[in-house]
Amino acid sequence: MGMLAASPVFALDGIVEKKTFEMPSLTTTGGATIKNVRVGWESYGKLNDAKDNVILLTHFFSGSSHAAGKYKAEDAAPGYWDSIVGPGKPLDTDKYFIISSDTLVNLSAKDPTVITTGPASINPDTGKPYGLTFPVVTIRDFVNVQKGLLDSLGVTGVQAVMGGSMGSLQALEWGVAYPEMVKRVIAVIGGAEADPFLIGWLNLWAAPIKLDPNWNNGDYYGKTEPKAGLTEALKLVTLHARHWKWADAAFGRKWAEEGKDPRAALGNQYAIEAWLDKAAAGRAAVSDANHFLYLVKASQTYVMGNGASLEEGLAKLKAPTLLIPSADDMVFPPERGMRPLKDRLEKQGVAVEYTDAITSTLGHLDGVANIAKAGDSIAKFLAK
Amino acid sequence: MGMLAASPVFALDGIVEKKTFEMPSLTTTGGATIKNVRVGWESYGKLNDAKDNVILLTHFFSGSSHAAGKYKAEDAAPGYWDSIVGPGKPLDTDKYFIISSDTLVNLSAKDPTVITTGPASINPDTGKPYGLTFPVVTIRDFVNVQKGLLDSLGVTGVQAVMGGSMGSLQALEWGVAYPEMVKRVIAVIGGAEADPFLIGWLNLWAAPIKLDPNWNNGDYYGKTEPKAGLTEALKLVTLHARHWKWADAAFGRKWAEEGKDPRAALGNQYAIEAWLDKAAAGRAAVSDANHFLYLVKASQTYVMGNGASLEEGLAKLKAPTLLIPSADDMVFPPERGMRPLKDRLEKQGVAVEYTDAITSTLGHLDGVANIAKAGDSIAKFLAK
């Protein structure tokens, strides 16, 4: 019995498989052409005959399409929203066919389970990696690739598009880009635009990469890669997405190494510093620095509707929308983003719901780690 | 009349002069010896015969002793707290002799109006700049230099020590290091320790400097200096110390240059990005990168009382204390720092006051820019 209780309980029946979607050509919102676009995707549950039981999941900045389940029984952890995806869970795989897709310029370009197209990809015209010749892409471009994926499956409408953080930008963008296809939008820890403060923060996230001499203006493929800069960039993302409540509980003022008082030498560290170094270095090993910069640009340029003004984009959203902020979020502070978005959508007659249920001690990251706390709200919203 | 109204109104009678305090030798809390310590200081008002009308001001991370007045009539701006220092103002120069001192390892080592001792100083034993051979210094060391300055003036007690941000750490440290000398403590936008989250942030502030190959492990004097890294570090400080309310009002989603849509090229920026670049580059020109790293270390290692535990330090504070947070502060969030500090000090019988008066749109920076809003609280507290 003890053994059984300790065994991992799989939310999903069986093992998750990564699939590849290919588009011969994508014309970006900026007018550029990208040939041979490939992105990875996964699915959970079964597509019904009417093909009308689809929920689309869109991932966050450092995430991937791996939203639930495991690739192998021995995987250390399941996908990021496994707590809400599975039989009898809020995103019920007995009922829904859940599709989750990698974005263009996905950060984890070196992760063998991620399939993406971006600066690290080979440009078919030159046979060499694009580097900075890859065109700027936007959140709308991410959505357009997902649209291509749904088209390829013969899916003409979805029960919901749901995403967290950068995924919420895609979910909201779906609502205005293809309103006839989207029955519901579920936006978690995000907003209707990158506000100027976030634009500034994103600039700072990117800065360490450009300071690393190995970045070499994006031309580092086959050479020494800008690992130090990428690691510092990922440290910034990691800390910004968390909260002092987490830091207090996890570290206090503990030293990194016993006997090495941080007051005794400039290089002696506190535990939280060593943890940040290690956590970020691990992520850097599977990430691509140029992809990071393109994700920063896609996030900075986001304004709902991808038009000249937020007002214009907002007016196009008609689908019922569920907003799930984290009250302690420092990346998308709800009082700046989701709270005024709720008020604005209500004013224009959108059926909008709002819940603070996920707020715990992790700040922005509560949107990933504590999404199950909003499970009831999500299930009820989908049932309406 | 128009001319008169447009003329600068000097808070202080006459022009401020920078003076130098010299200590032949300082033994640091870490046990190192620093010879020929020199720091700059300024004063406003007159020392009375009893030498008992002194208020000591301690400065913030990127600040200096220039708290009020101007050096020359044509100076663009007066000292940082000029709004509360002067005849008839809360820190009334008709009544008080206000002393403001540069710290050790002051950031603005290249600013001709700043006098400090740190890694950029010449080590008298070698005739060369210290670089990273300069010993780690703590907030308590800053305080001990200020104690030397007061001793040199024959001042044996002060009406108050007041400081903002890193200055508040010094003010609180004064209260526990020399309790018999300190009648009152006024701590603005600070806390009783660097909490682990702040320790992490400070690590990130420092990171860009170390990524700059010109930093060269601190050995850059007489060579190309790590200006790019220092600029990115200062951009982080600048944004972290502000708030989205400020960013919304000052920039919106404006582009940096007309005709250069940020979506059109990776290098095209938003206005807030260009502003951060420019503001930080200006500060970097008078700053020293190693001094930045030593200030980060002094801030990270701060715990009130400079002992093994915060508890121990807190118990030593007896002086009446006025706490002035900014509600929107992201560097020292008051719900993590000053609010529990207030509760704790009350519990141990300290006469503690707390005001949210300065909160406006600037986040942490409200403690500098909007200090006048707490003027009445400060004046009443000093009169008690």
Short mmCIF file of N, CA and C in Angstrom, two decimals, chain B residues 130-196:
data_model
loop_
_atom_site.label_atom_id
_atom_site.label_comp_id
_atom_site.label_asym_id
_atom_site.label_seq_id
_atom_site.Cartn_x
_atom_site.Cartn_y
_atom_site.Cartn_z
N TYR B 130 42.83 50.02 -5.51
CA TYR B 130 42.56 48.76 -4.82
C TYR B 130 41.95 47.70 -5.73
N GLY B 131 40.99 48.09 -6.56
CA GLY B 131 40.22 47.08 -7.27
C GLY B 131 39.58 46.13 -6.26
N LEU B 132 39.55 44.86 -6.57
CA LEU B 132 38.88 43.89 -5.69
C LEU B 132 39.69 43.52 -4.44
N THR B 133 40.87 44.12 -4.27
CA THR B 133 41.58 43.90 -3.00
C THR B 133 40.99 44.77 -1.89
N PHE B 134 40.14 45.70 -2.24
CA PHE B 134 39.47 46.50 -1.20
C PHE B 134 38.61 45.56 -0.36
N PRO B 135 38.64 45.72 0.96
CA PRO B 135 37.87 44.77 1.79
C PRO B 135 36.36 44.96 1.63
N VAL B 136 35.62 43.89 1.84
CA VAL B 136 34.16 43.99 1.90
C VAL B 136 33.80 44.94 3.05
N VAL B 137 32.90 45.85 2.81
CA VAL B 137 32.44 46.76 3.86
C VAL B 137 30.93 46.60 4.05
N THR B 138 30.48 46.96 5.24
CA THR B 138 29.07 46.78 5.60
C THR B 138 28.43 48.12 5.92
N ILE B 139 27.13 48.08 6.06
CA ILE B 139 26.39 49.28 6.46
C ILE B 139 26.94 49.80 7.80
N ARG B 140 27.30 48.89 8.69
CA ARG B 140 27.87 49.30 9.97
C ARG B 140 29.19 50.07 9.77
N ASP B 141 29.97 49.67 8.77
CA ASP B 141 31.20 50.40 8.49
C ASP B 141 30.89 51.83 8.01
N PHE B 142 29.83 51.96 7.21
CA PHE B 142 29.41 53.30 6.77
C PHE B 142 29.12 54.15 8.01
N VAL B 143 28.38 53.53 8.94
CA VAL B 143 27.97 54.22 10.17
C VAL B 143 29.21 54.60 11.01
N ASN B 144 30.15 53.70 11.06
CA ASN B 144 31.34 53.97 11.87
C ASN B 144 32.16 55.14 11.33
N VAL B 145 32.17 55.29 10.01
CA VAL B 145 32.85 56.46 9.43
C VAL B 145 32.10 57.74 9.81
N GLN B 146 30.77 57.66 9.75
CA GLN B 146 29.96 58.83 10.15
C GLN B 146 30.18 59.15 11.63
N LYS B 147 30.33 58.12 12.44
CA LYS B 147 30.62 58.33 13.87
C LYS B 147 31.93 59.10 14.02
N GLY B 148 32.93 58.71 13.23
CA GLY B 148 34.20 59.41 13.24
C GLY B 148 34.04 60.88 12.87
N LEU B 149 33.18 61.13 11.87
CA LEU B 149 32.92 62.50 11.44
C LEU B 149 32.31 63.32 12.59
N LEU B 150 31.30 62.75 13.26
CA LEU B 150 30.67 63.46 14.39
C LEU B 150 31.69 63.69 15.51
N ASP B 151 32.48 62.68 15.81
CA ASP B 151 33.52 62.81 16.85
C ASP B 151 34.44 63.99 16.51
N SER B 152 34.80 64.07 15.25
CA SER B 152 35.75 65.12 14.84
C SER B 152 35.17 66.53 15.04
N LEU B 153 33.83 66.60 15.07
CA LEU B 153 33.16 67.88 15.26
C LEU B 153 32.80 68.11 16.73
N GLY B 154 33.11 67.15 17.57
CA GLY B 154 32.76 67.27 18.98
C GLY B 154 31.28 67.06 19.24
N VAL B 155 30.61 66.40 18.30
CA VAL B 155 29.17 66.14 18.46
C VAL B 155 29.00 64.79 19.16
N THR B 156 28.32 64.81 20.30
CA THR B 156 28.19 63.56 21.07
C THR B 156 26.78 62.97 21.02
N GLY B 157 25.89 63.65 20.35
CA GLY B 157 24.53 63.13 20.22
C GLY B 157 23.80 63.85 19.10
N VAL B 158 22.78 63.17 18.52
CA VAL B 158 22.03 63.79 17.43
C VAL B 158 20.54 63.74 17.73
N GLN B 159 19.84 64.76 17.23
CA GLN B 159 18.38 64.80 17.36
C GLN B 159 17.73 63.67 16.57
N ALA B 160 18.36 63.37 15.45
CA ALA B 160 17.82 62.28 14.61
C ALA B 160 18.86 61.85 13.59
N VAL B 161 18.77 60.58 13.21
CA VAL B 161 19.43 60.12 11.98
C VAL B 161 18.31 59.77 11.02
N MET B 162 18.42 60.28 9.80
CA MET B 162 17.35 60.07 8.81
C MET B 162 17.97 59.66 7.49
N GLY B 163 17.38 58.65 6.86
CA GLY B 163 17.86 58.25 5.55
C GLY B 163 16.81 57.50 4.77
N GLY B 164 16.95 57.50 3.45
CA GLY B 164 16.03 56.80 2.57
C GLY B 164 16.70 55.60 1.93
N SER B 165 15.97 54.50 1.79
CA SER B 165 16.45 53.28 1.13
C SER B 165 17.73 52.79 1.81
N MET B 166 18.86 52.70 1.12
CA MET B 166 20.08 52.27 1.80
C MET B 166 20.41 53.23 2.95
N GLY B 167 19.96 54.47 2.83
CA GLY B 167 20.13 55.43 3.93
C GLY B 167 19.31 55.05 5.15
N SER B 168 18.16 54.41 4.92
CA SER B 168 17.34 53.98 6.07
C SER B 168 18.01 52.83 6.81
N LEU B 169 18.76 52.01 6.08
CA LEU B 169 19.50 50.93 6.74
C LEU B 169 20.55 51.54 7.68
N GLN B 170 21.21 52.59 7.20
CA GLN B 170 22.20 53.27 8.03
C GLN B 170 21.54 53.94 9.23
N ALA B 171 20.38 54.57 9.02
CA ALA B 171 19.70 55.26 10.12
C ALA B 171 19.31 54.25 11.22
N LEU B 172 18.75 53.11 10.79
CA LEU B 172 18.38 52.08 11.77
C LEU B 172 19.62 51.51 12.45
N GLU B 173 20.68 51.35 11.68
CA GLU B 173 21.92 50.81 12.24
C GLU B 173 22.51 51.76 13.29
N TRP B 174 22.41 53.05 13.03
CA TRP B 174 22.82 54.04 14.02
C TRP B 174 22.08 53.83 15.35
N GLY B 175 20.77 53.57 15.21
CA GLY B 175 19.95 53.40 16.41
C GLY B 175 20.37 52.24 17.28
N VAL B 176 20.95 51.20 16.67
CA VAL B 176 21.37 50.05 17.48
C VAL B 176 22.88 50.06 17.75
N ALA B 177 23.66 50.75 16.90
CA ALA B 177 25.12 50.78 17.10
C ALA B 177 25.51 51.78 18.18
N TYR B 178 24.83 52.92 18.18
CA TYR B 178 25.17 53.99 19.14
C TYR B 178 23.89 54.53 19.77
N PRO B 179 23.18 53.68 20.50
CA PRO B 179 21.86 54.07 21.02
C PRO B 179 21.92 55.30 21.93
N GLU B 180 23.03 55.46 22.62
CA GLU B 180 23.14 56.59 23.55
C GLU B 180 23.28 57.92 22.79
N MET B 181 23.62 57.86 21.53
CA MET B 181 23.82 59.08 20.75
C MET B 181 22.59 59.52 19.94
N VAL B 182 21.64 58.59 19.75
CA VAL B 182 20.57 58.81 18.77
C VAL B 182 19.23 59.02 19.46
N LYS B 183 18.70 60.24 19.36
CA LYS B 183 17.41 60.54 19.98
C LYS B 183 16.24 59.99 19.18
N ARG B 184 16.39 60.02 17.88
CA ARG B 184 15.29 59.57 17.00
C ARG B 184 15.85 58.96 15.71
N VAL B 185 15.08 58.04 15.17
CA VAL B 185 15.42 57.45 13.87
C VAL B 185 14.28 57.73 12.89
N ILE B 186 14.65 58.20 11.70
CA ILE B 186 13.63 58.36 10.65
C ILE B 186 14.08 57.51 9.45
N ALA B 187 13.34 56.45 9.20
CA ALA B 187 13.69 55.50 8.15
C ALA B 187 12.66 55.59 7.03
N VAL B 188 13.14 55.90 5.83
CA VAL B 188 12.27 56.10 4.68
C VAL B 188 12.52 54.98 3.65
N ILE B 189 11.45 54.41 3.10
CA ILE B 189 11.50 53.36 2.05
C ILE B 189 12.62 52.33 2.29
N GLY B 190 12.60 51.71 3.46
CA GLY B 190 13.64 50.73 3.76
C GLY B 190 13.13 49.58 4.58
N GLY B 191 14.03 49.02 5.36
CA GLY B 191 13.65 47.89 6.19
C GLY B 191 14.75 47.53 7.17
N ALA B 192 14.49 46.52 7.98
CA ALA B 192 15.41 46.13 9.03
C ALA B 192 16.45 45.12 8.56
N GLU B 193 16.28 44.66 7.33
CA GLU B 193 17.24 43.71 6.75
C GLU B 193 17.05 43.68 5.24
N ALA B 194 18.05 43.14 4.55
CA ALA B 194 17.84 42.78 3.15
C ALA B 194 17.21 41.39 3.18
N ASP B 195 15.96 41.29 2.74
CA ASP B 195 15.33 39.97 2.77
C ASP B 195 15.84 39.14 1.59
N PRO B 196 15.59 37.83 1.62
CA PRO B 196 16.18 36.98 0.57
C PRO B 196 15.78 37.38 -0.86
#
